[in-house]
């Protein structure tokens, strides 16, 4: 049953609405130009969450803030996969942050 619901268009819309509501409840503002990007200031620095359906990517200069965000999101949505470091695979792309001020994007 959950697999059938997972692929339904309405399921994605309901998830989006819930996620936006939850993010706003803790101070995030949805980007007016891209409705799948949310930002907030956390301890004087910007935290950004981007997502595609239910795949989220969060960034903040302080890894403690990211850990707290992940704990919060898991308390609502259940266990999730967490990747840390300078190279990430996200939505079929490799995102390489090893060069300061530069992100290299490649697709396999």
Short mmCIF file of N, CA and C in Angstrom, two decimals:
data_model
loop_
_atom_site.label_atom_id
_atom_site.label_comp_id
_atom_site.label_asym_id
_atom_site.label_seq_id
_atom_site.Cartn_x
_atom_site.Cartn_y
_atom_site.Cartn_z
N UNK A 1 0.82 -1.19 0.00
CA UNK A 1 0.00 0.00 0.00
C UNK A 1 0.87 1.26 0.00
N UNK A 2 1.92 1.32 0.83
CA UNK A 2 2.73 2.53 0.89
C UNK A 2 3.45 2.77 -0.44
N UNK A 3 3.85 1.70 -1.15
CA UNK A 3 4.49 1.89 -2.45
C UNK A 3 3.50 2.51 -3.43
N UNK A 4 2.25 2.10 -3.38
CA UNK A 4 1.24 2.66 -4.28
C UNK A 4 1.03 4.15 -3.97
N UNK A 5 0.98 4.50 -2.70
CA UNK A 5 0.80 5.90 -2.32
C UNK A 5 2.03 6.74 -2.65
N UNK A 6 3.21 6.13 -2.56
CA UNK A 6 4.46 6.85 -2.78
C UNK A 6 4.51 7.46 -4.18
N UNK A 7 3.99 6.77 -5.16
CA UNK A 7 4.08 7.24 -6.53
C UNK A 7 2.96 8.18 -6.97
N UNK A 8 2.01 8.45 -6.13
CA UNK A 8 0.88 9.28 -6.53
C UNK A 8 1.24 10.77 -6.47
N UNK A 9 0.78 11.51 -7.46
CA UNK A 9 1.05 12.94 -7.53
C UNK A 9 0.51 13.66 -6.29
N UNK A 10 -0.66 13.29 -5.85
CA UNK A 10 -1.25 13.94 -4.67
C UNK A 10 -0.40 13.69 -3.43
N UNK A 11 0.22 12.52 -3.34
CA UNK A 11 1.09 12.23 -2.20
C UNK A 11 2.25 13.22 -2.14
N UNK A 12 2.85 13.52 -3.29
CA UNK A 12 3.97 14.47 -3.34
C UNK A 12 3.50 15.86 -2.91
N UNK A 13 2.33 16.26 -3.35
CA UNK A 13 1.80 17.58 -2.98
C UNK A 13 1.50 17.65 -1.49
N UNK A 14 0.92 16.60 -0.94
CA UNK A 14 0.63 16.59 0.50
C UNK A 14 1.92 16.63 1.32
N UNK A 15 2.95 15.89 0.87
CA UNK A 15 4.24 15.91 1.56
C UNK A 15 4.83 17.32 1.49
N UNK A 16 4.78 17.95 0.32
CA UNK A 16 5.30 19.30 0.15
C UNK A 16 4.63 20.27 1.13
N UNK A 17 3.30 20.22 1.18
CA UNK A 17 2.57 21.14 2.06
C UNK A 17 2.93 20.92 3.53
N UNK A 18 3.08 19.66 3.93
CA UNK A 18 3.46 19.37 5.32
C UNK A 18 4.88 19.84 5.60
N UNK A 19 5.79 19.55 4.69
CA UNK A 19 7.18 19.97 4.89
C UNK A 19 7.28 21.49 5.00
N UNK A 20 6.62 22.22 4.12
CA UNK A 20 6.65 23.69 4.16
C UNK A 20 6.08 24.18 5.49
N UNK A 21 4.98 23.61 5.91
CA UNK A 21 4.37 24.01 7.19
C UNK A 21 5.34 23.76 8.35
N UNK A 22 5.98 22.59 8.35
CA UNK A 22 6.92 22.26 9.42
C UNK A 22 8.14 23.19 9.40
N UNK A 23 8.69 23.45 8.21
CA UNK A 23 9.84 24.35 8.11
C UNK A 23 9.48 25.76 8.57
N UNK A 24 8.33 26.26 8.15
CA UNK A 24 7.90 27.60 8.57
C UNK A 24 7.70 27.67 10.08
N UNK A 25 7.27 26.56 10.68
CA UNK A 25 7.01 26.55 12.12
C UNK A 25 8.27 26.76 12.95
N UNK A 26 9.44 26.51 12.35
CA UNK A 26 10.71 26.73 13.07
C UNK A 26 11.50 27.89 12.46
N UNK A 27 10.81 28.76 11.72
CA UNK A 27 11.43 30.00 11.28
C UNK A 27 11.99 30.06 9.87
N UNK A 28 11.85 28.99 9.10
CA UNK A 28 12.33 29.04 7.72
C UNK A 28 11.39 29.88 6.88
N UNK A 29 11.96 30.54 5.88
CA UNK A 29 11.18 31.29 4.90
C UNK A 29 11.37 30.62 3.55
N UNK A 30 10.27 30.41 2.84
CA UNK A 30 10.34 29.78 1.54
C UNK A 30 10.81 30.81 0.52
N UNK A 31 11.73 30.43 -0.33
CA UNK A 31 12.26 31.32 -1.36
C UNK A 31 11.15 31.66 -2.35
N UNK A 32 10.91 32.95 -2.61
CA UNK A 32 9.82 33.32 -3.51
C UNK A 32 10.09 32.95 -4.98
N UNK A 33 11.33 32.68 -5.33
CA UNK A 33 11.68 32.34 -6.71
C UNK A 33 11.78 30.84 -6.94
N UNK A 34 12.01 30.08 -5.88
CA UNK A 34 12.08 28.62 -5.98
C UNK A 34 11.39 28.05 -4.76
N UNK A 35 10.18 27.52 -4.92
CA UNK A 35 9.40 27.06 -3.77
C UNK A 35 9.93 25.77 -3.11
N UNK A 36 11.05 25.26 -3.60
CA UNK A 36 11.67 24.09 -2.97
C UNK A 36 13.00 24.46 -2.33
N UNK A 37 13.10 25.71 -1.91
CA UNK A 37 14.27 26.21 -1.18
C UNK A 37 13.76 27.00 0.02
N UNK A 38 14.32 26.73 1.18
CA UNK A 38 13.94 27.46 2.40
C UNK A 38 15.22 27.90 3.11
N UNK A 39 15.17 29.09 3.68
CA UNK A 39 16.33 29.65 4.39
C UNK A 39 15.90 30.19 5.75
N UNK A 40 16.85 30.18 6.66
CA UNK A 40 16.66 30.88 7.93
C UNK A 40 18.03 31.19 8.50
N UNK A 41 18.07 32.19 9.34
CA UNK A 41 19.31 32.52 10.04
C UNK A 41 19.36 31.66 11.30
N UNK A 42 20.48 31.00 11.50
CA UNK A 42 20.67 30.14 12.66
C UNK A 42 22.04 30.47 13.26
N UNK A 43 22.01 31.05 14.44
CA UNK A 43 23.24 31.47 15.12
C UNK A 43 24.06 32.41 14.24
N UNK A 44 23.37 33.36 13.59
CA UNK A 44 24.03 34.38 12.81
C UNK A 44 24.49 33.96 11.42
N UNK A 45 24.20 32.74 11.02
CA UNK A 45 24.62 32.24 9.71
C UNK A 45 23.41 31.61 9.02
N UNK A 46 23.43 31.64 7.70
CA UNK A 46 22.29 31.12 6.94
C UNK A 46 22.28 29.60 6.90
N UNK A 47 21.11 29.03 7.15
CA UNK A 47 20.87 27.60 6.95
C UNK A 47 19.94 27.50 5.75
N UNK A 48 20.27 26.63 4.83
CA UNK A 48 19.48 26.45 3.62
C UNK A 48 19.05 24.99 3.50
N UNK A 49 17.78 24.81 3.17
CA UNK A 49 17.24 23.48 2.88
C UNK A 49 16.71 23.53 1.46
N UNK A 50 17.16 22.59 0.63
CA UNK A 50 16.62 22.43 -0.72
C UNK A 50 16.06 21.02 -0.81
N UNK A 51 15.03 20.85 -1.64
CA UNK A 51 14.46 19.52 -1.75
C UNK A 51 13.83 19.30 -3.10
N UNK A 52 13.74 18.03 -3.44
CA UNK A 52 13.03 17.55 -4.61
C UNK A 52 12.20 16.37 -4.13
N UNK A 53 10.91 16.53 -4.15
CA UNK A 53 9.95 15.58 -3.57
C UNK A 53 10.34 15.34 -2.11
N UNK A 54 10.92 14.17 -1.78
CA UNK A 54 11.28 13.92 -0.37
C UNK A 54 12.78 13.76 -0.17
N UNK A 55 13.58 14.25 -1.11
CA UNK A 55 15.04 14.23 -0.97
C UNK A 55 15.49 15.63 -0.56
N UNK A 56 15.97 15.75 0.67
CA UNK A 56 16.38 17.04 1.21
C UNK A 56 17.90 17.16 1.25
N UNK A 57 18.38 18.38 1.08
CA UNK A 57 19.80 18.69 1.27
C UNK A 57 19.83 19.94 2.14
N UNK A 58 20.55 19.87 3.24
CA UNK A 58 20.63 21.00 4.17
C UNK A 58 22.08 21.44 4.30
N UNK A 59 22.28 22.75 4.40
CA UNK A 59 23.64 23.25 4.57
C UNK A 59 23.68 24.36 5.61
N UNK A 60 24.78 24.38 6.35
CA UNK A 60 25.08 25.41 7.34
C UNK A 60 26.56 25.28 7.65
N UNK A 61 27.24 26.36 7.94
CA UNK A 61 28.68 26.29 8.21
C UNK A 61 29.00 25.50 9.49
N UNK A 62 28.06 25.44 10.42
CA UNK A 62 28.28 24.74 11.69
C UNK A 62 27.63 23.36 11.63
N UNK A 63 28.44 22.30 11.66
CA UNK A 63 27.87 20.95 11.60
C UNK A 63 26.93 20.62 12.76
N UNK A 64 27.08 21.29 13.88
CA UNK A 64 26.17 21.08 15.01
C UNK A 64 24.75 21.51 14.63
N UNK A 65 24.63 22.62 13.91
CA UNK A 65 23.30 23.11 13.46
C UNK A 65 22.67 22.09 12.51
N UNK A 66 23.49 21.51 11.63
CA UNK A 66 22.98 20.49 10.70
C UNK A 66 22.52 19.26 11.48
N UNK A 67 23.29 18.85 12.47
CA UNK A 67 22.91 17.70 13.30
C UNK A 67 21.59 17.96 14.01
N UNK A 68 21.43 19.14 14.57
CA UNK A 68 20.18 19.48 15.25
C UNK A 68 19.00 19.50 14.28
N UNK A 69 19.22 20.03 13.07
CA UNK A 69 18.16 20.02 12.06
C UNK A 69 17.79 18.58 11.71
N UNK A 70 18.79 17.72 11.50
CA UNK A 70 18.51 16.32 11.15
C UNK A 70 17.74 15.61 12.27
N UNK A 71 18.10 15.87 13.50
CA UNK A 71 17.37 15.28 14.62
C UNK A 71 15.93 15.75 14.63
N UNK A 72 15.72 17.03 14.39
CA UNK A 72 14.37 17.58 14.35
C UNK A 72 13.56 16.95 13.22
N UNK A 73 14.14 16.88 12.02
CA UNK A 73 13.40 16.34 10.87
C UNK A 73 13.09 14.86 11.08
N UNK A 74 14.03 14.12 11.69
CA UNK A 74 13.79 12.71 11.97
C UNK A 74 12.72 12.51 13.03
N UNK A 75 12.58 13.45 13.95
CA UNK A 75 11.53 13.33 14.97
C UNK A 75 10.14 13.44 14.36
N UNK A 76 10.05 14.07 13.19
CA UNK A 76 8.76 14.23 12.52
C UNK A 76 8.54 13.16 11.46
N UNK A 77 9.58 12.89 10.64
CA UNK A 77 9.42 12.04 9.46
C UNK A 77 10.05 10.66 9.59
N UNK A 78 10.73 10.39 10.69
CA UNK A 78 11.34 9.09 10.87
C UNK A 78 12.78 9.06 10.39
N UNK A 79 13.41 7.89 10.44
CA UNK A 79 14.83 7.77 10.10
C UNK A 79 15.12 8.27 8.68
N UNK A 80 16.30 8.86 8.53
CA UNK A 80 16.72 9.31 7.21
C UNK A 80 18.22 9.10 7.07
N UNK A 81 18.68 9.12 5.83
CA UNK A 81 20.09 8.93 5.53
C UNK A 81 20.80 10.28 5.64
N UNK A 82 21.93 10.32 6.32
CA UNK A 82 22.69 11.54 6.49
C UNK A 82 24.08 11.33 5.90
N UNK A 83 24.50 12.24 5.04
CA UNK A 83 25.85 12.22 4.47
C UNK A 83 26.58 13.49 4.88
N UNK A 84 27.83 13.32 5.24
CA UNK A 84 28.64 14.49 5.62
C UNK A 84 29.93 14.46 4.80
N UNK A 85 30.53 15.61 4.71
CA UNK A 85 31.80 15.69 4.00
C UNK A 85 31.75 16.70 2.87
N UNK A 86 32.75 16.65 2.03
CA UNK A 86 32.90 17.64 0.95
C UNK A 86 32.38 17.15 -0.40
N UNK A 87 32.05 15.85 -0.51
CA UNK A 87 31.53 15.30 -1.77
C UNK A 87 30.23 14.57 -1.45
N UNK A 88 29.19 14.92 -2.23
CA UNK A 88 27.87 14.34 -1.99
C UNK A 88 27.26 13.87 -3.30
N UNK A 89 26.48 12.81 -3.22
CA UNK A 89 25.66 12.38 -4.35
C UNK A 89 24.24 12.82 -4.02
N UNK A 90 23.62 13.58 -4.92
CA UNK A 90 22.27 14.08 -4.69
C UNK A 90 21.53 14.10 -6.02
N UNK A 91 20.45 13.35 -6.11
CA UNK A 91 19.60 13.31 -7.29
C UNK A 91 20.39 12.98 -8.56
N UNK A 92 21.30 12.03 -8.46
CA UNK A 92 22.08 11.60 -9.62
C UNK A 92 23.26 12.50 -9.96
N UNK A 93 23.51 13.51 -9.14
CA UNK A 93 24.64 14.41 -9.37
C UNK A 93 25.68 14.18 -8.28
N UNK A 94 26.93 14.38 -8.64
CA UNK A 94 28.00 14.44 -7.65
C UNK A 94 28.30 15.91 -7.41
N UNK A 95 28.21 16.33 -6.16
CA UNK A 95 28.49 17.70 -5.77
C UNK A 95 29.79 17.70 -4.98
N UNK A 96 30.80 18.36 -5.52
CA UNK A 96 32.14 18.35 -4.94
C UNK A 96 32.47 19.75 -4.44
N UNK A 97 32.58 19.89 -3.11
CA UNK A 97 32.86 21.16 -2.46
C UNK A 97 34.30 21.25 -1.95
N UNK A 98 35.20 20.43 -2.46
CA UNK A 98 36.56 20.40 -1.92
C UNK A 98 37.37 21.66 -2.19
N UNK A 99 37.05 22.40 -3.25
CA UNK A 99 37.74 23.65 -3.54
C UNK A 99 36.97 24.79 -2.90
N UNK A 100 37.57 25.56 -1.98
CA UNK A 100 36.85 26.65 -1.31
C UNK A 100 36.23 27.62 -2.32
N UNK A 101 34.96 27.92 -2.12
CA UNK A 101 34.25 28.87 -2.97
C UNK A 101 33.77 28.31 -4.30
N UNK A 102 33.97 27.02 -4.52
CA UNK A 102 33.61 26.40 -5.79
C UNK A 102 32.84 25.11 -5.52
N UNK A 103 31.83 24.85 -6.32
CA UNK A 103 31.18 23.54 -6.31
C UNK A 103 31.27 22.97 -7.71
N UNK A 104 31.78 21.77 -7.82
CA UNK A 104 31.87 21.07 -9.11
C UNK A 104 30.72 20.09 -9.16
N UNK A 105 29.95 20.15 -10.23
CA UNK A 105 28.80 19.27 -10.40
C UNK A 105 29.09 18.35 -11.58
N UNK A 106 28.94 17.06 -11.34
CA UNK A 106 29.09 16.09 -12.43
C UNK A 106 28.00 15.04 -12.30
N UNK A 107 27.70 14.42 -13.42
CA UNK A 107 26.68 13.37 -13.43
C UNK A 107 27.30 12.10 -13.96
N UNK A 108 26.93 11.02 -13.33
CA UNK A 108 27.47 9.71 -13.72
C UNK A 108 26.65 9.12 -14.84
#
